[in-house]
XYZ file of C-alpha atoms in Angstrom:
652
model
C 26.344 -19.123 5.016
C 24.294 -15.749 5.869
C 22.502 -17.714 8.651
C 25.784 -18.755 10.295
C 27.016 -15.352 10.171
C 23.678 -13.792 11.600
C 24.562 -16.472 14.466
C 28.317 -16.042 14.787
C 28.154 -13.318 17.629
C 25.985 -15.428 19.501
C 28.140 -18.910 19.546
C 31.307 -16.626 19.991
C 29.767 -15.615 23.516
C 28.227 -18.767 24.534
C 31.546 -20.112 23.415
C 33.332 -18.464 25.436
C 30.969 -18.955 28.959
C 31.108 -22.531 28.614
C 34.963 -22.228 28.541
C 34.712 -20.072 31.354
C 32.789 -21.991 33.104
C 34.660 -25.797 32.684
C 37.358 -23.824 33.602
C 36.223 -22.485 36.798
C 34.961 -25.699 37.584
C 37.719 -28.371 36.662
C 40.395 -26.173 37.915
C 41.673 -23.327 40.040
C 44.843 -20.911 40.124
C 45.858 -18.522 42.972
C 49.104 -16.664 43.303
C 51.113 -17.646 46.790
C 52.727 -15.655 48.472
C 56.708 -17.332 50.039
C 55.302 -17.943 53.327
C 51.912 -19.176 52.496
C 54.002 -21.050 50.063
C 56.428 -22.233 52.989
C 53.387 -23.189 55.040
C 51.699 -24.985 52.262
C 54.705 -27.220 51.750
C 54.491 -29.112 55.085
C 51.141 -30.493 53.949
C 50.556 -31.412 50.864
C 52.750 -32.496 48.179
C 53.537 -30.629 44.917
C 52.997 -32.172 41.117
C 54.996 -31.500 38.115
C 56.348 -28.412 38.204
C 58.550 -24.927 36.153
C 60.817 -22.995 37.986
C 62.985 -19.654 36.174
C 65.600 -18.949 38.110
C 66.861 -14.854 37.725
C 69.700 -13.313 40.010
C 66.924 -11.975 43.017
C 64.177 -14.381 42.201
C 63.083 -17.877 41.579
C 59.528 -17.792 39.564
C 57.773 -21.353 40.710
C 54.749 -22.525 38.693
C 53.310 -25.975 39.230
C 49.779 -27.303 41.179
C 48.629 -29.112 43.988
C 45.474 -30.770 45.029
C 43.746 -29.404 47.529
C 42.253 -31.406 50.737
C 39.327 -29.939 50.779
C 37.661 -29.444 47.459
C 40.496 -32.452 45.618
C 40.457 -30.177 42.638
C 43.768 -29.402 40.855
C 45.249 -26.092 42.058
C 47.350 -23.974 39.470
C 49.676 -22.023 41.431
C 52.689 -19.759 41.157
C 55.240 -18.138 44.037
C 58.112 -15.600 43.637
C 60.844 -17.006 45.624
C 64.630 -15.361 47.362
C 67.244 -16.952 44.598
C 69.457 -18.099 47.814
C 71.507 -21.273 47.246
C 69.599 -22.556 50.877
C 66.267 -21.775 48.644
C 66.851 -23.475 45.562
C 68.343 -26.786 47.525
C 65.076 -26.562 49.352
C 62.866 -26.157 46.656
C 64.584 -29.136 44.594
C 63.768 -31.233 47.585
C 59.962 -29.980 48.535
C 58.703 -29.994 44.996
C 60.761 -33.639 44.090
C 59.009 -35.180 47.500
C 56.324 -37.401 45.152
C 58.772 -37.979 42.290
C 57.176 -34.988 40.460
C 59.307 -34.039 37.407
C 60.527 -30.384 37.852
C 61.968 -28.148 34.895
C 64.320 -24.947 34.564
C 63.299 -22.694 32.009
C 64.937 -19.577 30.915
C 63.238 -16.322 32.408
C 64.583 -14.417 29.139
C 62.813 -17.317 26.190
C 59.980 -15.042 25.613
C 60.801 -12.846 23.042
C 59.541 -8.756 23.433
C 57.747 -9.457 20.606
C 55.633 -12.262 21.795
C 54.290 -10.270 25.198
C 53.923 -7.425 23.093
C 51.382 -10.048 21.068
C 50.090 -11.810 23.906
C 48.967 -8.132 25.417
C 47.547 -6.534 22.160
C 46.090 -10.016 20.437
C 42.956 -9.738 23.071
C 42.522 -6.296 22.944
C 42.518 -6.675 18.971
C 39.733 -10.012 19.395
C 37.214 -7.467 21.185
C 37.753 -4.841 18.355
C 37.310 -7.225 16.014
C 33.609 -8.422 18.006
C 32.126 -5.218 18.239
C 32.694 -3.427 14.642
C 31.076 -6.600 13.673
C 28.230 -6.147 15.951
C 27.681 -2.102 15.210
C 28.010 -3.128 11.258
C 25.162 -5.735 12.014
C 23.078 -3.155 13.952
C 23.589 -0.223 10.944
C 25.843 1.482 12.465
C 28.885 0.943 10.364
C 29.491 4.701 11.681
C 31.346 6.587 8.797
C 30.388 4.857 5.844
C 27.289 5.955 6.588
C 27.931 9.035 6.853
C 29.317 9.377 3.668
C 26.359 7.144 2.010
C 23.797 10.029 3.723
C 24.007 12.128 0.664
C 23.482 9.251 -1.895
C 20.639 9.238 -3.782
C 18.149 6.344 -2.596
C 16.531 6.040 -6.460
C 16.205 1.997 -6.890
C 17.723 0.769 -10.183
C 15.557 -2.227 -12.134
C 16.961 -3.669 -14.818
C 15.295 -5.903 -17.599
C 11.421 -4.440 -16.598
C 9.183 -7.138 -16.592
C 6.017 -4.901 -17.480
C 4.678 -4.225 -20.830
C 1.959 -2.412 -22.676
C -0.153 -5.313 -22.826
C -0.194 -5.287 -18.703
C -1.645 -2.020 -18.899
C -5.097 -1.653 -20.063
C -7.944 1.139 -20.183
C -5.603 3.994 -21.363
C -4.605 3.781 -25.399
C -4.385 7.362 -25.746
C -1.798 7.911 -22.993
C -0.079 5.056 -24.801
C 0.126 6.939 -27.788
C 1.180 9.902 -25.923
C 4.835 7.973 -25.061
C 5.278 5.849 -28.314
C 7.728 8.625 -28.942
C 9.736 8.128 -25.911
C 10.294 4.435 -26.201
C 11.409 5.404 -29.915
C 13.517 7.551 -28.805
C 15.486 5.190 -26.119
C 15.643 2.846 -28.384
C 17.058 4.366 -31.888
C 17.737 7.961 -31.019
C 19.831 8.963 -33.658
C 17.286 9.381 -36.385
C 15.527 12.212 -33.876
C 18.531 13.758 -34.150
C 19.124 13.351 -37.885
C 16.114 15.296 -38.015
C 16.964 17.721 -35.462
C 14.275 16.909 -32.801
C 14.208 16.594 -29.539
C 12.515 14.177 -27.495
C 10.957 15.753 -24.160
C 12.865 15.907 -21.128
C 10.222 15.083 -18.894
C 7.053 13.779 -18.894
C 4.222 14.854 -16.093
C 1.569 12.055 -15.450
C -1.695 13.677 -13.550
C -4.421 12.061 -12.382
C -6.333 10.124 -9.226
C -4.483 7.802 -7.379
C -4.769 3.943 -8.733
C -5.109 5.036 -12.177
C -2.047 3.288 -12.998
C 0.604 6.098 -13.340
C 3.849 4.262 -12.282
C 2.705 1.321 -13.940
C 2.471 3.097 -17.185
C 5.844 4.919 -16.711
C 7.335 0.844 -15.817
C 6.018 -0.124 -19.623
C 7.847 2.549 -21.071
C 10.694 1.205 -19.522
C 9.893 -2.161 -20.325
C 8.824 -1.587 -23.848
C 12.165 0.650 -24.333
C 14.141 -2.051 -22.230
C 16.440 0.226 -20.875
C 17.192 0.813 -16.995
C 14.452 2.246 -14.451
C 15.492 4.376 -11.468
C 12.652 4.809 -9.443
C 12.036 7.234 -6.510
C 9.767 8.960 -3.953
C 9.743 12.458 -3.630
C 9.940 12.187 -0.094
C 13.265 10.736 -0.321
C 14.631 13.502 -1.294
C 13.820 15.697 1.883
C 16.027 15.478 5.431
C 16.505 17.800 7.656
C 19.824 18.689 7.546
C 19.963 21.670 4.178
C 21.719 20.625 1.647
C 21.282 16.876 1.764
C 17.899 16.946 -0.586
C 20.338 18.583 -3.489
C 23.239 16.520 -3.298
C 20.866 14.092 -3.515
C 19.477 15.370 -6.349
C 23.282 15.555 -8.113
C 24.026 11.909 -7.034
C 21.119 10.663 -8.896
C 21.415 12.528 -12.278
C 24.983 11.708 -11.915
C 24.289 8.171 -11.644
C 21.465 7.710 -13.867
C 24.443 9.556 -16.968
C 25.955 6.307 -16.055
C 23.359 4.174 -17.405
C 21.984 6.844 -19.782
C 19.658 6.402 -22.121
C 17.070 5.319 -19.292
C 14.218 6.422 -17.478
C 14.011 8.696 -13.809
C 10.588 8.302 -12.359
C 9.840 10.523 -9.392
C 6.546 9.261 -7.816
C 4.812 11.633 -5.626
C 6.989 15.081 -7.198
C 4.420 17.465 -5.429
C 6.597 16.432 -2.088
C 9.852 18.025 -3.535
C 8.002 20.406 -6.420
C 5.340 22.213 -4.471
C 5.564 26.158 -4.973
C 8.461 28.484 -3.867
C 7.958 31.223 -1.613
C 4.126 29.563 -0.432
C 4.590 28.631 3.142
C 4.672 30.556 6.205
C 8.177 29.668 7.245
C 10.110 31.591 4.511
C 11.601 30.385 1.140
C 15.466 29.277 2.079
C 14.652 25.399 3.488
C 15.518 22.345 2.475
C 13.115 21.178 0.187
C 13.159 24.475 -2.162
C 16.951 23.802 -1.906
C 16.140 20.646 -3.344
C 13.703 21.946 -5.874
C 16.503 24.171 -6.953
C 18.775 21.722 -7.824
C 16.232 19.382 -9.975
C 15.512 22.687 -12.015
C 19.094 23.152 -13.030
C 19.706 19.321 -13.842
C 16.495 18.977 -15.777
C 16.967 21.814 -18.012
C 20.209 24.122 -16.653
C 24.026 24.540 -17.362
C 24.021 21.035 -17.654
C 22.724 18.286 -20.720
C 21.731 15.364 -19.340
C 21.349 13.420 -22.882
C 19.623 10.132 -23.030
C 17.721 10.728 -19.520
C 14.019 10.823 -19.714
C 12.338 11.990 -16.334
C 8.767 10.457 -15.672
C 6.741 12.034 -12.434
C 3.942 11.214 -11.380
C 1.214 13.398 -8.950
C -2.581 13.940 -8.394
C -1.993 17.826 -7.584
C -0.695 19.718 -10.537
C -2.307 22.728 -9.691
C 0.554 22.860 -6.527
C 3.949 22.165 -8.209
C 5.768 25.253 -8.904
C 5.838 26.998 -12.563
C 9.428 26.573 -13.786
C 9.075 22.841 -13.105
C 6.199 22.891 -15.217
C 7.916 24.960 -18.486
C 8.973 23.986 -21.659
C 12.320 22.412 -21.473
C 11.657 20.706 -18.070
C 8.450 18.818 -18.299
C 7.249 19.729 -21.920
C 4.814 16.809 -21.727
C 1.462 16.127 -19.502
C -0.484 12.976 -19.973
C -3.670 13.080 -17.870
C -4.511 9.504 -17.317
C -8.214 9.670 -15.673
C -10.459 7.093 -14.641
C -11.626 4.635 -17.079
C -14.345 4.387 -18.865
C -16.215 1.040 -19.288
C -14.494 0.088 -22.355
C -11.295 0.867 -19.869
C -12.833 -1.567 -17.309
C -13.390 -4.087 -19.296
C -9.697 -3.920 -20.275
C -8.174 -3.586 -16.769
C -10.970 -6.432 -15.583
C -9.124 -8.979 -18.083
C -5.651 -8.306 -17.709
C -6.518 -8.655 -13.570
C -8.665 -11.970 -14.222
C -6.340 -14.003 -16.542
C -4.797 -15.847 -13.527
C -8.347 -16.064 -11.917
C -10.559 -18.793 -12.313
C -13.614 -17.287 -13.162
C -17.494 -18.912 -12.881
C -19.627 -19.468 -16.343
C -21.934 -16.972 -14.748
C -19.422 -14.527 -14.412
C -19.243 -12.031 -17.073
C -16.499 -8.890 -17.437
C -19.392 -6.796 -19.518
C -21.433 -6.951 -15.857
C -18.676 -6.340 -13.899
C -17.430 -3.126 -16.094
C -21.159 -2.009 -16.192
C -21.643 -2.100 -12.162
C -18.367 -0.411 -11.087
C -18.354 3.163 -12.262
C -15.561 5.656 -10.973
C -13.501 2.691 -10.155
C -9.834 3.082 -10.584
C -7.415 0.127 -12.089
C -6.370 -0.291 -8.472
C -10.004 -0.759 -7.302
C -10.663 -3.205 -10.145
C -7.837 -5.455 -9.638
C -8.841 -4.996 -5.588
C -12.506 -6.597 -6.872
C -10.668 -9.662 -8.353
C -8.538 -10.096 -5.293
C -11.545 -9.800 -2.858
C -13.581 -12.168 -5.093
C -10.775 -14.643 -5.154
C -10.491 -14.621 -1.351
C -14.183 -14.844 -0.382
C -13.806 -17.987 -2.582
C -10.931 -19.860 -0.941
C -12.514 -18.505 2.442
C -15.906 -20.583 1.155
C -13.671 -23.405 0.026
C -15.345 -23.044 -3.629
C -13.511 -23.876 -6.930
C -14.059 -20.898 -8.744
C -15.139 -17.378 -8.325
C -18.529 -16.337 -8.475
C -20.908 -13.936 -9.471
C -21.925 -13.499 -5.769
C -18.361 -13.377 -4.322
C -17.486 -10.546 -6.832
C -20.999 -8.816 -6.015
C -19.763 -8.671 -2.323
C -16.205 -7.176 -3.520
C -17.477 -4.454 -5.109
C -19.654 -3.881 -1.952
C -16.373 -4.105 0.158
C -14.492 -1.872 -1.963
C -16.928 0.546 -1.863
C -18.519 0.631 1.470
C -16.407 -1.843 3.778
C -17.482 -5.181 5.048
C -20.798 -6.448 6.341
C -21.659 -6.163 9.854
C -23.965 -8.918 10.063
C -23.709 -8.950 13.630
C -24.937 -5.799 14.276
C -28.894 -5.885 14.948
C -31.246 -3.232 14.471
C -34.308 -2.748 16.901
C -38.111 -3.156 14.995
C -38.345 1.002 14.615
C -34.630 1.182 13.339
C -34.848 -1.584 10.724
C -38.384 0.016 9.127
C -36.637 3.115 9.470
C -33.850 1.899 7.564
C -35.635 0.268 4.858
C -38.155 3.285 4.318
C -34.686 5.362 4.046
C -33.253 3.505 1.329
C -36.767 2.522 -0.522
C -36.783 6.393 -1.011
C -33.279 6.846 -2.859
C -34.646 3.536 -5.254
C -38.252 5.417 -5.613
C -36.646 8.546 -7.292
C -34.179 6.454 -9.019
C -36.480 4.613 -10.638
C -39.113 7.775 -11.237
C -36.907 10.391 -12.265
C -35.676 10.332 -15.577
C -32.227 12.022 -15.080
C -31.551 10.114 -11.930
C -29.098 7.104 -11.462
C -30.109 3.473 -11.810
C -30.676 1.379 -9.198
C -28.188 -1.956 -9.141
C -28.651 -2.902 -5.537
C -30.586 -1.724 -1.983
C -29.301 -3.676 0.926
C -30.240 -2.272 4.727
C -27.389 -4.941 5.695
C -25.415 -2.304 7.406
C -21.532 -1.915 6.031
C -19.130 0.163 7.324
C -20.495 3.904 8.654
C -23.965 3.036 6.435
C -26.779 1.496 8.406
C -27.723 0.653 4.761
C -26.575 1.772 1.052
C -28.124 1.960 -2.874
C -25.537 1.040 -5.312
C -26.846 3.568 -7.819
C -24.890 4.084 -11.530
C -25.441 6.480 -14.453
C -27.523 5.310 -17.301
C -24.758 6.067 -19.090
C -20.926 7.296 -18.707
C -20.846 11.113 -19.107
C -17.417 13.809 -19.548
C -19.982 16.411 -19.066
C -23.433 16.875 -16.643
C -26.339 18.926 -17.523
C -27.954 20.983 -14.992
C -30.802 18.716 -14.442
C -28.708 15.893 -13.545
C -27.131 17.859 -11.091
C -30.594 18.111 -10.012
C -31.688 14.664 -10.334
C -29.026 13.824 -7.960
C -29.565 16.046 -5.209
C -33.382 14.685 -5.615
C -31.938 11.218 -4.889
C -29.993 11.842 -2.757
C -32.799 13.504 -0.545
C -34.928 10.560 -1.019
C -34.037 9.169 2.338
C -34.515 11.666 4.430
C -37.865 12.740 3.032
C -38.806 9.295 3.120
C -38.533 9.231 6.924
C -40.789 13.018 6.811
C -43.480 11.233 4.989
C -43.531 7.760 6.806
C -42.572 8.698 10.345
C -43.385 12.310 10.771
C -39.675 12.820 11.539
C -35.976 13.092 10.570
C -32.926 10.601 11.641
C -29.145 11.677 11.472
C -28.910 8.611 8.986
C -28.662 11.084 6.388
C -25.792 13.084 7.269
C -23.272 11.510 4.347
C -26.133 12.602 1.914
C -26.802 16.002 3.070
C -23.176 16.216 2.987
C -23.211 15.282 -0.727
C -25.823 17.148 -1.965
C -24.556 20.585 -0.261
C -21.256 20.438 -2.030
C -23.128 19.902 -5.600
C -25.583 22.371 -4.935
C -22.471 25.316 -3.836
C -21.077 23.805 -6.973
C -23.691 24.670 -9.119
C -23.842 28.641 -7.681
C -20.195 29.007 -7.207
C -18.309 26.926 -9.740
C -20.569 26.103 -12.289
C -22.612 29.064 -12.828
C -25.708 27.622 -12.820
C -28.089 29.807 -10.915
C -29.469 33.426 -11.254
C -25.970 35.113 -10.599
C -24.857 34.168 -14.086
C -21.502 32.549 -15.329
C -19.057 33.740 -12.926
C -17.033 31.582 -10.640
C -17.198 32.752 -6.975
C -14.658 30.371 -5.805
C -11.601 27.910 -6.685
C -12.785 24.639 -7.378
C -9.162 23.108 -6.233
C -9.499 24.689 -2.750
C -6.837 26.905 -1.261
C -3.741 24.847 -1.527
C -0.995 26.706 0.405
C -1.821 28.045 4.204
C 0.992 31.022 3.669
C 0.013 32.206 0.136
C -3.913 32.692 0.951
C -3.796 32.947 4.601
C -3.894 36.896 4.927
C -6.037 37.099 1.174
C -9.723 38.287 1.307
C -12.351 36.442 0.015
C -13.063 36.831 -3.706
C -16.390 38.255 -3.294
C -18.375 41.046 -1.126
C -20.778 40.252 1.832
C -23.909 40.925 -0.387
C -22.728 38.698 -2.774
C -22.296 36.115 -0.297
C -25.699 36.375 0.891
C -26.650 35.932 -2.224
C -24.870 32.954 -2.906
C -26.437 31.092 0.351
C -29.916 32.540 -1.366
C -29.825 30.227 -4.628
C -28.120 27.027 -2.682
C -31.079 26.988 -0.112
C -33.842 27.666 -3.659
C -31.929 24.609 -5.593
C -32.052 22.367 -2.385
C -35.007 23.356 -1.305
C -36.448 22.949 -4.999
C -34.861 19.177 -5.065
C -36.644 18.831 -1.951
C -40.528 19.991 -3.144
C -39.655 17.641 -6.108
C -38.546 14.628 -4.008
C -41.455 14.599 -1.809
C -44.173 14.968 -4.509
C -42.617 11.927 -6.239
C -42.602 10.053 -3.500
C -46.415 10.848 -2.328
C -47.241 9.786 -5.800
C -45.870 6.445 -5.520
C -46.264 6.275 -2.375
C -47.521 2.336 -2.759
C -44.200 1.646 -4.638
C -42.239 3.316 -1.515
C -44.154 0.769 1.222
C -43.717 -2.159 -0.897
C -40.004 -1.822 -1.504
C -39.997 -0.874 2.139
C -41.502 -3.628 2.896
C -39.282 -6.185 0.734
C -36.322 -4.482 2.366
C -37.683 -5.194 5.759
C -38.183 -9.041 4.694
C -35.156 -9.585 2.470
C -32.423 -7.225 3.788
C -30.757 -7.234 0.045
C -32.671 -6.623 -3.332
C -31.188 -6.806 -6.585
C -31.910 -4.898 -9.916
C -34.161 -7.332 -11.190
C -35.997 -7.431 -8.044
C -36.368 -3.924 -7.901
C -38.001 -4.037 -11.493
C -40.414 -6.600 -10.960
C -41.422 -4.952 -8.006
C -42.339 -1.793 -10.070
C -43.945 -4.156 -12.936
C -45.665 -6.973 -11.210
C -45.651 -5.893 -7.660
C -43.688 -9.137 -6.454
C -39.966 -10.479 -6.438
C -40.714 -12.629 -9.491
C -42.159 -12.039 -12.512
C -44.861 -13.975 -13.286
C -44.796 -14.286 -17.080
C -41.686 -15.975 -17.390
C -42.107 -20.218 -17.078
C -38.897 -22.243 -16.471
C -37.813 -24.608 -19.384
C -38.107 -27.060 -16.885
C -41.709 -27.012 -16.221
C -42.227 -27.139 -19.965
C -40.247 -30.405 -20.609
C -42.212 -32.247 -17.798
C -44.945 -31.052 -20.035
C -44.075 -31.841 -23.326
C -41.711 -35.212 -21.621
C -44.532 -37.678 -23.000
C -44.186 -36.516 -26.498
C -41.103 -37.197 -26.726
C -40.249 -34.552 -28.657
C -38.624 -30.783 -27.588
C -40.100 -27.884 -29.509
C -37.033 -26.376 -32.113
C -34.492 -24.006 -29.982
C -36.367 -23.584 -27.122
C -35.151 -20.579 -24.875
C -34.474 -21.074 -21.404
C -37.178 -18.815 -20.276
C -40.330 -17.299 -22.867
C -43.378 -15.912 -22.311
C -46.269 -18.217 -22.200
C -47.911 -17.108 -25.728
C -44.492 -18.122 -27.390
C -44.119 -21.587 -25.264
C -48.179 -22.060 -26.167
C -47.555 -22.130 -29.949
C -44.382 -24.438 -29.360
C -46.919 -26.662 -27.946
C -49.069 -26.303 -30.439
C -46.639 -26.959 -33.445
C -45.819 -29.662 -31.407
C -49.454 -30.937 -31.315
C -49.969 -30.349 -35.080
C -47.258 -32.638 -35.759
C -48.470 -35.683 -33.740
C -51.884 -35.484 -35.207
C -50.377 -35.098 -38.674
């Protein structure tokens, strides 16, 4: 039915050309004038035709055919009423024994022309409100929807607890909520008082609305959900009645749940731009402070926001009585991953070689969102191989999309670029695998992916909340390995580096102006969130004098510089490790961890003490008989006395 209405203006129109057009073509009408009329009488002959005879005038309608085109001619003539006219007229339009009738002029009723004039005028009406409702233009219903609040309603939330993994303590942290919608009388009975609002901070993808949708789930009662850019117009006033429409709606429904994703769009500080303090969005602002905690109680209506920039919103949203709560929900941790990894993978179909412990170990700093993007990318470089399952490999390229972008296979280095790539990134794995606070090396690829000619996949030995000062160190030491790679190798520098230099800087002005970890002591010479709002800091001095400043760029240039003594000497030392992994690089474009190891160990790709369980049944097939639990790979010592047990028994 909704497709024949999307296609009702169009058969209306061509409805009416076709009409048109048989019309035109089958037939004809002209109005004669009483001579032409008089004229047109003497040669041809008239068919059935009306006349309505008044006191001055007979009205003649009837048709002819035409000589020339033999069509059928609708015509009509205002005639003298004369007695000589009407005697001729009986006898012109009777010549072929065409019937002729008398009507009465007066039949038509007032009320019928009155119809007959207003019926088309009301058709085209009729056409183009339907048209300007189809386009959104249904003119002043919209206008009175503009100050509506947009907040979705959901009903009957599909998402529970169990879909959300990697963050038990913020699940602990709204327990009390979901109590609350459900029985809230016995907080009452006790005189407490759930909180108003809760404040979710954190990274983006860490699964903020999704968490705020279980609460709503678990609690089963309605969730309005909105973007704090909805709010905001630009016409004054329209944010805040906004604002009213959607607490006054959500009282409707009440107890259920407001989230607000985004809030820093409506909640940033008053009175911090350039432009003043009376605009629309602190209008808006205004408005959610007084229905969140004013002259009004809006019972039963727990507020949920979401943002990644606290440190921007504005104080009184942030008080008691408003938002009393704030969950931080950070990145996970691996026991986190490994959560988030199998809620993502149940509908997968996973490898035997694929295991979520290895997947949770190689993607540190990933977000839920990036975890669940892994799976997805896995999945589709599957189908796009036309394989059954997903594979170790097909995952191990995810994470190397997700993180650096696809592979540019077609993109060819020149003989100097490739060594010069693969001495670049055999650095970064020499002082991972040398220095003892440094990352670990997972993977060195010179396959070039997105801005990277090549990349390490590098993680932490293990997951830390807090960093000593030599790991800050350690990682400005690897992350220098490159580039004083190239100084030892080729006598010269590439801008391959830039991302790293760009890296290490920002740790190092860290460490002397956040941190406190140089010779100017414990104090912070700068705020580690940045300067937030271009009005409120734009005419403020810095925080510290010119001396100090100096200063500053003194210790950064002795830690780099320090990092930089250190990377070279470890790389002179093993110099022999750097040219072989170079070298390895250069031959296999992509080495793994294991690789990497053996290189270190054995000096090739493979170690050579482990023997294949298949080239010890070929020698042990004549026997007839397998050595007890036999691993699938053991040294040679162990698979020697298996023999030898073996042997023992035969001769016994």
């Amino acid at each position: 039915m909704k497709k024949l209405l999307n296609y009702l203006p169009t058969i209306f129109i061509i409805s009416i050309i076709v009409s048109l057009f048989f019309y035109s073509t089958n037939t004809s009408s002209v109005d004669l004038n009483y001579t032409k009329f008089q004229q047109l009488a003497k040669e041809t002959t008239f068919g059935d035709s009306e006349i309505q005879i008044s006191p001055t005038i007979i009205r003649v309608k009837g048709s002819y055919k035409d000589k020339k085109t033999k069509q059928d001619v609708i015509y009509s003539v205002l005639v003298p009423n004369t007695d000589e006219n009407l005697k001729w007229l009986e006898a012109t339009l009777s010549k072929n024994k065409s019937q002729i009738t008398v009507s009465d002029p007066d039949s038509n009723s007032v009320f019928m022309n009155i119809v007959a004039n207003i019926v088309p005028f009301i058709i085209i009406a009729v056409f183009f409100y339907f048209m300007m409702s189809r386009m959104g233009g249904g003119g002043s219903n919209k206008a009175f929807e503009f100050a509506k609040s947009k907040a979705r309603m959901e009903e009957n939330v599909p998402v529970r607890f169990k879909d959300v993994a990697g963050c038990d303590e913020e699940k602990e942290e709204v327990k009390e909520v979901i109590d609350y919608l459900r029985a809230p009388k016995k907080f009452t009975d006790m005189g407490a008082h759930i909180p108003k609002g809760i404040l979710m901070v954190g990274p983006p993808g860490t699964g903020k609305t999704l968490l705020a949708k279980a609460v709503a789930g678990e609690a089963n009662v309605p969730f309005f959900s909105i973007s704090g850019s909805d709010f905001v117009e630009m016409f004054v006033g329209t944010g805040a009645s906004r604002v009213r429409d959607m607490f006054k709606t959500a009282q409707k429904s009440a107890p259920c749940i407001i989230f607000i994703d985004e809030i820093d769009a409506v909640g940033r500080q008053r009175g911090a731009g350039m432009g003043g303090g009376n605009d629309e969005r602190e209008q808006t602002l205004n408005q959610m402070l007084v229905e969140m905690d004013g002259m009004t109680d809006n019972n039963g209506i727990v507020i949920i926001a979401a943002t990644n920039r606290p440190d921007v919103l504005d104080p009184a949203l942030l008080r008691s009585g408003r938002f009393d709560r704030q969950i931080t929900v950070n990145l996970p941790d691996i026991r986190g991953r490994k959560e988030i990894l199998a809620v993502h993978a149940r509908n997968k179909r996973l490898a035997p070689d694929v295991t979520i412990e290895n997947l949770a170990q190689r993607t540190p700093g990933f977000s839920g969102a990036d975890l669940a993007n892994v799976l997805n990318e896995g999945a589709i470089l599957a189908v796009r191989a036309n394989r059954k399952v997903i594979t170790m490999g097909d995952l191990d390229e995810a994470i190397d999309r997700v993180m650096m972008g696809p592979a540019k296979k077609s993109k060819k280095y020149t003989e100097k670029d490739k060594w010069l790539v693969a001495y670049h990134e055999a650095g970064h794995a020499v002082i991972g695998l040398k220095l003892e606070d440094a990352d670990m090396v997972q993977k060195v690829t010179i396959i070039p992916r997105g801005e990277a000619g090549g990349y390490n996949l590098m993680t932490p030995r293990e997951e830390k909340y807090f960093h000593r000062k030599s790991e800050y160190l350690a990682k400005i030491t690897g992350l220098l390995g490159g580039r004083v790679a190239e100084e030892i190798v080729f006598g010269e520098v590439s801008g391959g580096a830039v991302n790293d230099i760009e890296r290490l800087t920002e740790i190092a002005k860290n460490m002397v102006r956040v941190f406190g970890m140089s010779s100017l002591g414990p104090i912070q010479y700068a705020n580690p969130q940045g300067n937030v709002f271009l009005g409120r800091d734009y005419t403020k001095g810095s925080d510290y004098s010119a001396g100090v400043a100096a200063e500053i760029d003194k210790e950064v240039r002795a830690i780099v510089d320090g990092c930089h003594n250190d990377c070279r000497r470890i790389l002179n030392e093993n110099r022999d490790l750097l040219d072989l992994i170079a070298k390895s690089l250069y031959e296999h474009e992509t080495l793994t961890n294991e690789e990497i190891m053996n290189l270190m160990e054995y000096g090739q790709l493979t170690n050579p003490n482990v023997i294949m369980v298949d080239e010890v049944i070929e020698e042990v097939k004549e026997e007839r008989v397998m050595p007890p639990e036999l691993p699938k790979s053991a040294d040679p010592k162990d698979i020697s006395d298996a023999l030898s047990e073996l042997t023992g028994k035969k001769d016994a």
